[in-house]
Amino acid sequence: MPDDSELDRIDPQPETCKLVSGLEVEVVRMRTRQFFRLLRVLTHGAGAALTQSQLSFAGEGEEFAQKLLMLVLMSIPDAEQEAVNFLASMCRPVAVVDKPASELTKQEKESNDTLWARFNEELHNPELDDTIDLIEVIVRQEAPELQALGKKLQRTFAVFQKTGQDKDAPEPEKTPQEINSPASSRRRSTSSRTSTGGPTSTS
């Protein structure tokens, strides 16, 4: 029977965070677009640090989460816009009515519009405390999946290297017929330049 932590990963409860302004936001789960935004933050802001830190996907989960958290925080100064875009894509207002637009009442639509307007204003230039709190929640929530993904990519690359697929394919050897073909001979031959110096004779 799976333990509580495994059940949490199967049916995770949404994490919420209360901003300094009092607005409550829900931290959503990371998907492809959010993952690419996170990579943009890391590669733009901490490319050298990412290489030097030797972030190990094989370490303990808590150790991995701590190192990843520090890398993301270190990346923000050099990836300001990317970090803000990433945070905004990972959150949503808690009180928003989650229904198709065609099913919303007029009051629900007005309430949603007000919440999203406030959310966009808050996340356009979030308070520093909010930025750190949100990043900490996001990293701790996603660290197990990111670590598992990193291990999978490492295994794939190891197979890639073992089978020699990371090396350029050797140029196929030519047969004697191809070597001695007229086209090949023409490519190998060079014409000598006509001499224009010295006297010329006429018969």
PDB file of C-alpha atoms in Angstrom:
ATOM      1  CA  MET A   1       0.000   0.000   0.000  1.00  0.00           C
ATOM      2  CA  PRO A   2       1.515   3.395  -0.930  1.00  0.00           C
ATOM      3  CA  ASP A   3       2.506   5.678   1.931  1.00  0.00           C
ATOM      4  CA  ASP A   4       1.174   9.180   2.488  1.00  0.00           C
ATOM      5  CA  SER A   5       3.919  10.837   0.422  1.00  0.00           C
ATOM      6  CA  GLU A   6       3.200   8.566  -2.556  1.00  0.00           C
ATOM      7  CA  LEU A   7      -0.527   9.276  -2.278  1.00  0.00           C
ATOM      8  CA  ASP A   8       0.245  13.005  -2.235  1.00  0.00           C
ATOM      9  CA  ARG A   9       2.114  12.670  -5.546  1.00  0.00           C
ATOM     10  CA  ILE A  10      -0.769  10.683  -7.103  1.00  0.00           C
ATOM     11  CA  ASP A  11      -3.508  13.052  -5.920  1.00  0.00           C
ATOM     12  CA  PRO A  12      -1.676  16.223  -4.865  1.00  0.00           C
ATOM     13  CA  GLN A  13      -3.450  18.886  -2.851  1.00  0.00           C
ATOM     14  CA  PRO A  14      -2.954  22.370  -4.289  1.00  0.00           C
ATOM     15  CA  GLU A  15      -0.418  24.516  -2.473  1.00  0.00           C
ATOM     16  CA  THR A  16      -1.561  28.009  -1.607  1.00  0.00           C
ATOM     17  CA  CYS A  17       0.398  31.108  -0.706  1.00  0.00           C
ATOM     18  CA  LYS A  18      -0.861  34.370   0.810  1.00  0.00           C
ATOM     19  CA  LEU A  19       0.809  37.412  -0.707  1.00  0.00           C
ATOM     20  CA  VAL A  20       1.836  40.456   1.319  1.00  0.00           C
ATOM     21  CA  SER A  21      -1.238  42.290  -0.026  1.00  0.00           C
ATOM     22  CA  GLY A  22      -3.530  39.595   1.336  1.00  0.00           C
ATOM     23  CA  LEU A  23      -4.356  38.029  -2.040  1.00  0.00           C
ATOM     24  CA  GLU A  24      -4.280  34.231  -1.883  1.00  0.00           C
ATOM     25  CA  VAL A  25      -2.855  32.378  -4.863  1.00  0.00           C
ATOM     26  CA  GLU A  26      -2.764  28.706  -5.714  1.00  0.00           C
ATOM     27  CA  VAL A  27       0.502  27.224  -6.993  1.00  0.00           C
ATOM     28  CA  VAL A  28      -0.372  25.023  -9.979  1.00  0.00           C
ATOM     29  CA  ARG A  29       1.544  21.955 -11.114  1.00  0.00           C
ATOM     30  CA  MET A  30       4.338  22.409 -13.611  1.00  0.00           C
ATOM     31  CA  ARG A  31       3.712  21.418 -17.203  1.00  0.00           C
ATOM     32  CA  THR A  32       5.679  21.777 -20.432  1.00  0.00           C
ATOM     33  CA  ARG A  33       5.417  25.549 -20.909  1.00  0.00           C
ATOM     34  CA  GLN A  34       6.254  26.268 -17.259  1.00  0.00           C
ATOM     35  CA  PHE A  35       9.196  23.855 -17.440  1.00  0.00           C
ATOM     36  CA  PHE A  36      10.614  25.681 -20.446  1.00  0.00           C
ATOM     37  CA  ARG A  37      10.183  29.002 -18.636  1.00  0.00           C
ATOM     38  CA  LEU A  38      12.131  27.609 -15.669  1.00  0.00           C
ATOM     39  CA  LEU A  39      14.916  26.459 -18.001  1.00  0.00           C
ATOM     40  CA  ARG A  40      14.997  29.977 -19.455  1.00  0.00           C
ATOM     41  CA  VAL A  41      15.498  31.399 -15.958  1.00  0.00           C
ATOM     42  CA  LEU A  42      18.306  28.964 -15.154  1.00  0.00           C
ATOM     43  CA  THR A  43      20.161  29.165 -18.476  1.00  0.00           C
ATOM     44  CA  HIS A  44      19.921  32.965 -18.764  1.00  0.00           C
ATOM     45  CA  GLY A  45      20.676  33.734 -15.138  1.00  0.00           C
ATOM     46  CA  ALA A  46      22.849  30.937 -13.758  1.00  0.00           C
ATOM     47  CA  GLY A  47      24.403  29.175 -16.724  1.00  0.00           C
ATOM     48  CA  ALA A  48      27.937  29.212 -15.300  1.00  0.00           C
ATOM     49  CA  ALA A  49      26.748  28.541 -11.747  1.00  0.00           C
ATOM     50  CA  LEU A  50      24.645  25.629 -12.999  1.00  0.00           C
ATOM     51  CA  THR A  51      27.738  24.048 -14.521  1.00  0.00           C
ATOM     52  CA  GLN A  52      30.016  24.733 -11.553  1.00  0.00           C
ATOM     53  CA  SER A  53      27.516  23.607  -8.912  1.00  0.00           C
ATOM     54  CA  GLN A  54      27.425  20.071 -10.337  1.00  0.00           C
ATOM     55  CA  LEU A  55      23.765  19.670  -9.412  1.00  0.00           C
ATOM     56  CA  SER A  56      23.411  15.952  -8.748  1.00  0.00           C
ATOM     57  CA  PHE A  57      20.137  14.270  -9.638  1.00  0.00           C
ATOM     58  CA  ALA A  58      21.271  11.190  -7.711  1.00  0.00           C
ATOM     59  CA  GLY A  59      21.492  12.896  -4.318  1.00  0.00           C
ATOM     60  CA  GLU A  60      18.935  12.956  -1.535  1.00  0.00           C
ATOM     61  CA  GLY A  61      15.657  14.654  -2.381  1.00  0.00           C
ATOM     62  CA  GLU A  62      16.033  17.389   0.241  1.00  0.00           C
ATOM     63  CA  GLU A  63      19.605  18.144  -0.819  1.00  0.00           C
ATOM     64  CA  PHE A  64      18.528  18.389  -4.466  1.00  0.00           C
ATOM     65  CA  ALA A  65      15.654  20.725  -3.585  1.00  0.00           C
ATOM     66  CA  GLN A  66      17.958  23.023  -1.569  1.00  0.00           C
ATOM     67  CA  LYS A  67      20.519  23.291  -4.376  1.00  0.00           C
ATOM     68  CA  LEU A  68      17.845  23.887  -6.989  1.00  0.00           C
ATOM     69  CA  LEU A  69      16.253  26.576  -4.824  1.00  0.00           C
ATOM     70  CA  MET A  70      19.572  28.402  -4.483  1.00  0.00           C
ATOM     71  CA  LEU A  71      20.216  28.186  -8.239  1.00  0.00           C
ATOM     72  CA  VAL A  72      16.812  29.675  -9.064  1.00  0.00           C
ATOM     73  CA  LEU A  73      17.288  32.491  -6.538  1.00  0.00           C
ATOM     74  CA  MET A  74      20.787  33.206  -7.891  1.00  0.00           C
ATOM     75  CA  SER A  75      19.357  33.363 -11.423  1.00  0.00           C
ATOM     76  CA  ILE A  76      16.770  36.090 -10.792  1.00  0.00           C
ATOM     77  CA  PRO A  77      19.041  39.181 -11.032  1.00  0.00           C
ATOM     78  CA  ASP A  78      20.215  38.222 -14.539  1.00  0.00           C
ATOM     79  CA  ALA A  79      16.864  36.776 -15.658  1.00  0.00           C
ATOM     80  CA  GLU A  80      14.418  39.275 -14.188  1.00  0.00           C
ATOM     81  CA  GLN A  81      11.672  39.136 -16.834  1.00  0.00           C
ATOM     82  CA  GLU A  82      11.978  35.378 -17.283  1.00  0.00           C
ATOM     83  CA  ALA A  83      11.583  34.873 -13.518  1.00  0.00           C
ATOM     84  CA  VAL A  84       8.497  37.113 -13.318  1.00  0.00           C
ATOM     85  CA  ASN A  85       6.913  35.330 -16.293  1.00  0.00           C
ATOM     86  CA  PHE A  86       7.660  31.962 -14.700  1.00  0.00           C
ATOM     87  CA  LEU A  87       6.063  32.949 -11.372  1.00  0.00           C
ATOM     88  CA  ALA A  88       2.940  34.297 -13.052  1.00  0.00           C
ATOM     89  CA  SER A  89       2.526  31.094 -15.079  1.00  0.00           C
ATOM     90  CA  MET A  90       2.780  28.938 -11.932  1.00  0.00           C
ATOM     91  CA  CYS A  91       0.020  30.699  -9.961  1.00  0.00           C
ATOM     92  CA  ARG A  92      -3.647  31.590 -10.118  1.00  0.00           C
ATOM     93  CA  PRO A  93      -6.054  33.367  -7.749  1.00  0.00           C
ATOM     94  CA  VAL A  94      -7.550  30.965  -5.199  1.00  0.00           C
ATOM     95  CA  ALA A  95     -11.065  32.419  -5.321  1.00  0.00           C
ATOM     96  CA  VAL A  96     -11.440  32.418  -9.110  1.00  0.00           C
ATOM     97  CA  VAL A  97     -14.476  30.478 -10.378  1.00  0.00           C
ATOM     98  CA  ASP A  98     -13.117  27.638 -12.509  1.00  0.00           C
ATOM     99  CA  LYS A  99     -15.826  27.102 -15.133  1.00  0.00           C
ATOM    100  CA  PRO A 100     -16.053  27.564 -18.899  1.00  0.00           C
ATOM    101  CA  ALA A 101     -16.748  31.190 -19.810  1.00  0.00           C
ATOM    102  CA  SER A 102     -20.089  30.221 -21.352  1.00  0.00           C
ATOM    103  CA  GLU A 103     -21.261  28.825 -17.986  1.00  0.00           C
ATOM    104  CA  LEU A 104     -20.261  31.806 -15.839  1.00  0.00           C
ATOM    105  CA  THR A 105     -22.934  34.066 -14.481  1.00  0.00           C
ATOM    106  CA  LYS A 106     -22.522  37.808 -14.927  1.00  0.00           C
ATOM    107  CA  GLN A 107     -21.533  38.152 -11.261  1.00  0.00           C
ATOM    108  CA  GLU A 108     -18.997  35.306 -11.494  1.00  0.00           C
ATOM    109  CA  LYS A 109     -17.450  36.798 -14.632  1.00  0.00           C
ATOM    110  CA  GLU A 110     -17.112  40.212 -12.993  1.00  0.00           C
ATOM    111  CA  SER A 111     -15.578  38.616  -9.896  1.00  0.00           C
ATOM    112  CA  ASN A 112     -13.095  36.632 -12.014  1.00  0.00           C
ATOM    113  CA  ASP A 113     -12.132  39.720 -14.024  1.00  0.00           C
ATOM    114  CA  THR A 114     -11.501  41.652 -10.801  1.00  0.00           C
ATOM    115  CA  LEU A 115      -9.405  38.827  -9.325  1.00  0.00           C
ATOM    116  CA  TRP A 116      -7.308  38.396 -12.464  1.00  0.00           C
ATOM    117  CA  ALA A 117      -6.749  42.151 -12.750  1.00  0.00           C
ATOM    118  CA  ARG A 118      -5.515  42.254  -9.165  1.00  0.00           C
ATOM    119  CA  PHE A 119      -3.401  39.127  -9.720  1.00  0.00           C
ATOM    120  CA  ASN A 120      -1.748  40.613 -12.824  1.00  0.00           C
ATOM    121  CA  GLU A 121      -1.003  43.820 -10.954  1.00  0.00           C
ATOM    122  CA  GLU A 122       0.529  41.940  -8.004  1.00  0.00           C
ATOM    123  CA  LEU A 123       2.637  39.592 -10.165  1.00  0.00           C
ATOM    124  CA  HIS A 124       3.798  42.300 -12.570  1.00  0.00           C
ATOM    125  CA  ASN A 125       6.284  43.443  -9.924  1.00  0.00           C
ATOM    126  CA  PRO A 126       5.810  41.214  -6.858  1.00  0.00           C
ATOM    127  CA  GLU A 127       7.024  42.039  -3.383  1.00  0.00           C
ATOM    128  CA  LEU A 128      10.433  40.501  -2.672  1.00  0.00           C
ATOM    129  CA  ASP A 129       8.987  38.387   0.156  1.00  0.00           C
ATOM    130  CA  ASP A 130       6.305  37.091  -2.206  1.00  0.00           C
ATOM    131  CA  THR A 131       8.901  36.203  -4.846  1.00  0.00           C
ATOM    132  CA  ILE A 132      11.007  34.187  -2.417  1.00  0.00           C
ATOM    133  CA  ASP A 133       7.993  32.478  -0.827  1.00  0.00           C
ATOM    134  CA  LEU A 134       6.512  31.482  -4.188  1.00  0.00           C
ATOM    135  CA  ILE A 135       9.803  30.149  -5.539  1.00  0.00           C
ATOM    136  CA  GLU A 136      10.329  28.099  -2.377  1.00  0.00           C
ATOM    137  CA  VAL A 137       6.840  26.570  -2.638  1.00  0.00           C
ATOM    138  CA  ILE A 138       7.257  25.852  -6.368  1.00  0.00           C
ATOM    139  CA  VAL A 139      10.709  24.265  -6.025  1.00  0.00           C
ATOM    140  CA  ARG A 140       9.709  22.060  -3.097  1.00  0.00           C
ATOM    141  CA  GLN A 141       6.535  21.010  -4.906  1.00  0.00           C
ATOM    142  CA  GLU A 142       8.262  20.161  -8.189  1.00  0.00           C
ATOM    143  CA  ALA A 143      11.679  18.938  -6.975  1.00  0.00           C
ATOM    144  CA  PRO A 144      10.779  15.199  -6.941  1.00  0.00           C
ATOM    145  CA  GLU A 145       9.507  15.299 -10.531  1.00  0.00           C
ATOM    146  CA  LEU A 146      12.437  17.429 -11.733  1.00  0.00           C
ATOM    147  CA  GLN A 147      14.920  15.099 -10.057  1.00  0.00           C
ATOM    148  CA  ALA A 148      13.241  12.039 -11.624  1.00  0.00           C
ATOM    149  CA  LEU A 149      13.299  13.765 -15.029  1.00  0.00           C
ATOM    150  CA  GLY A 150      16.993  14.573 -14.600  1.00  0.00           C
ATOM    151  CA  LYS A 151      17.789  10.936 -13.809  1.00  0.00           C
ATOM    152  CA  LYS A 152      15.852   9.803 -16.866  1.00  0.00           C
ATOM    153  CA  LEU A 153      17.721  12.242 -19.116  1.00  0.00           C
ATOM    154  CA  GLN A 154      21.066  11.105 -17.670  1.00  0.00           C
ATOM    155  CA  ARG A 155      20.215   7.450 -18.379  1.00  0.00           C
ATOM    156  CA  THR A 156      19.159   8.307 -21.921  1.00  0.00           C
ATOM    157  CA  PHE A 157      22.377  10.243 -22.558  1.00  0.00           C
ATOM    158  CA  ALA A 158      24.462   7.371 -21.111  1.00  0.00           C
ATOM    159  CA  VAL A 159      22.882   4.961 -23.611  1.00  0.00           C
ATOM    160  CA  PHE A 160      23.408   7.560 -26.333  1.00  0.00           C
ATOM    161  CA  GLN A 161      27.130   7.715 -25.531  1.00  0.00           C
ATOM    162  CA  LYS A 162      27.494   3.946 -25.060  1.00  0.00           C
ATOM    163  CA  THR A 163      26.104   3.230 -28.517  1.00  0.00           C
ATOM    164  CA  GLY A 164      28.323   5.910 -30.069  1.00  0.00           C
ATOM    165  CA  GLN A 165      25.411   8.016 -31.273  1.00  0.00           C
ATOM    166  CA  ASP A 166      27.085  11.144 -29.878  1.00  0.00           C
ATOM    167  CA  LYS A 167      29.887  10.855 -32.471  1.00  0.00           C
ATOM    168  CA  ASP A 168      29.741  11.904 -36.100  1.00  0.00           C
ATOM    169  CA  ALA A 169      29.058   9.000 -38.429  1.00  0.00           C
ATOM    170  CA  PRO A 170      32.175   8.050 -40.442  1.00  0.00           C
ATOM    171  CA  GLU A 171      32.108   8.929 -44.128  1.00  0.00           C
ATOM    172  CA  PRO A 172      31.317   5.758 -46.118  1.00  0.00           C
ATOM    173  CA  GLU A 173      34.263   4.342 -48.055  1.00  0.00           C
ATOM    174  CA  LYS A 174      34.114   4.728 -51.814  1.00  0.00           C
ATOM    175  CA  THR A 175      34.379   1.751 -54.117  1.00  0.00           C
ATOM    176  CA  PRO A 176      37.189   1.655 -56.730  1.00  0.00           C
ATOM    177  CA  GLN A 177      34.552   2.308 -59.409  1.00  0.00           C
ATOM    178  CA  GLU A 178      33.407   5.486 -57.599  1.00  0.00           C
ATOM    179  CA  ILE A 179      37.007   6.651 -57.105  1.00  0.00           C
ATOM    180  CA  ASN A 180      37.868   6.199 -60.794  1.00  0.00           C
ATOM    181  CA  SER A 181      34.584   7.576 -62.131  1.00  0.00           C
ATOM    182  CA  PRO A 182      34.845  10.547 -64.577  1.00  0.00           C
ATOM    183  CA  ALA A 183      33.045  12.836 -62.131  1.00  0.00           C
ATOM    184  CA  SER A 184      35.530  12.003 -59.374  1.00  0.00           C
ATOM    185  CA  SER A 185      38.475  12.485 -61.702  1.00  0.00           C
ATOM    186  CA  ARG A 186      37.212  15.881 -62.761  1.00  0.00           C
ATOM    187  CA  ARG A 187      36.888  16.972 -59.101  1.00  0.00           C
ATOM    188  CA  ARG A 188      40.457  15.839 -58.322  1.00  0.00           C
ATOM    189  CA  SER A 189      42.120  17.373 -61.407  1.00  0.00           C
ATOM    190  CA  THR A 190      43.128  21.014 -61.548  1.00  0.00           C
ATOM    191  CA  SER A 191      43.770  22.960 -64.691  1.00  0.00           C
ATOM    192  CA  SER A 192      47.069  24.813 -65.002  1.00  0.00           C
ATOM    193  CA  ARG A 193      46.881  28.540 -65.447  1.00  0.00           C
ATOM    194  CA  THR A 194      47.793  29.788 -68.896  1.00  0.00           C
ATOM    195  CA  SER A 195      51.069  31.646 -68.782  1.00  0.00           C
ATOM    196  CA  THR A 196      50.794  35.228 -69.955  1.00  0.00           C
ATOM    197  CA  GLY A 197      54.358  36.239 -69.193  1.00  0.00           C
ATOM    198  CA  GLY A 198      57.270  36.242 -71.647  1.00  0.00           C
ATOM    199  CA  PRO A 199      57.391  36.627 -75.409  1.00  0.00           C
ATOM    200  CA  THR A 200      55.058  34.819 -77.726  1.00  0.00           C
ATOM    201  CA  SER A 201      55.963  33.490 -81.122  1.00  0.00           C
ATOM    202  CA  THR A 202      53.937  33.353 -84.264  1.00  0.00           C
ATOM    203  CA  SER A 203      54.439  30.998 -87.122  1.00  0.00           C
TER     204      SER A 203
END
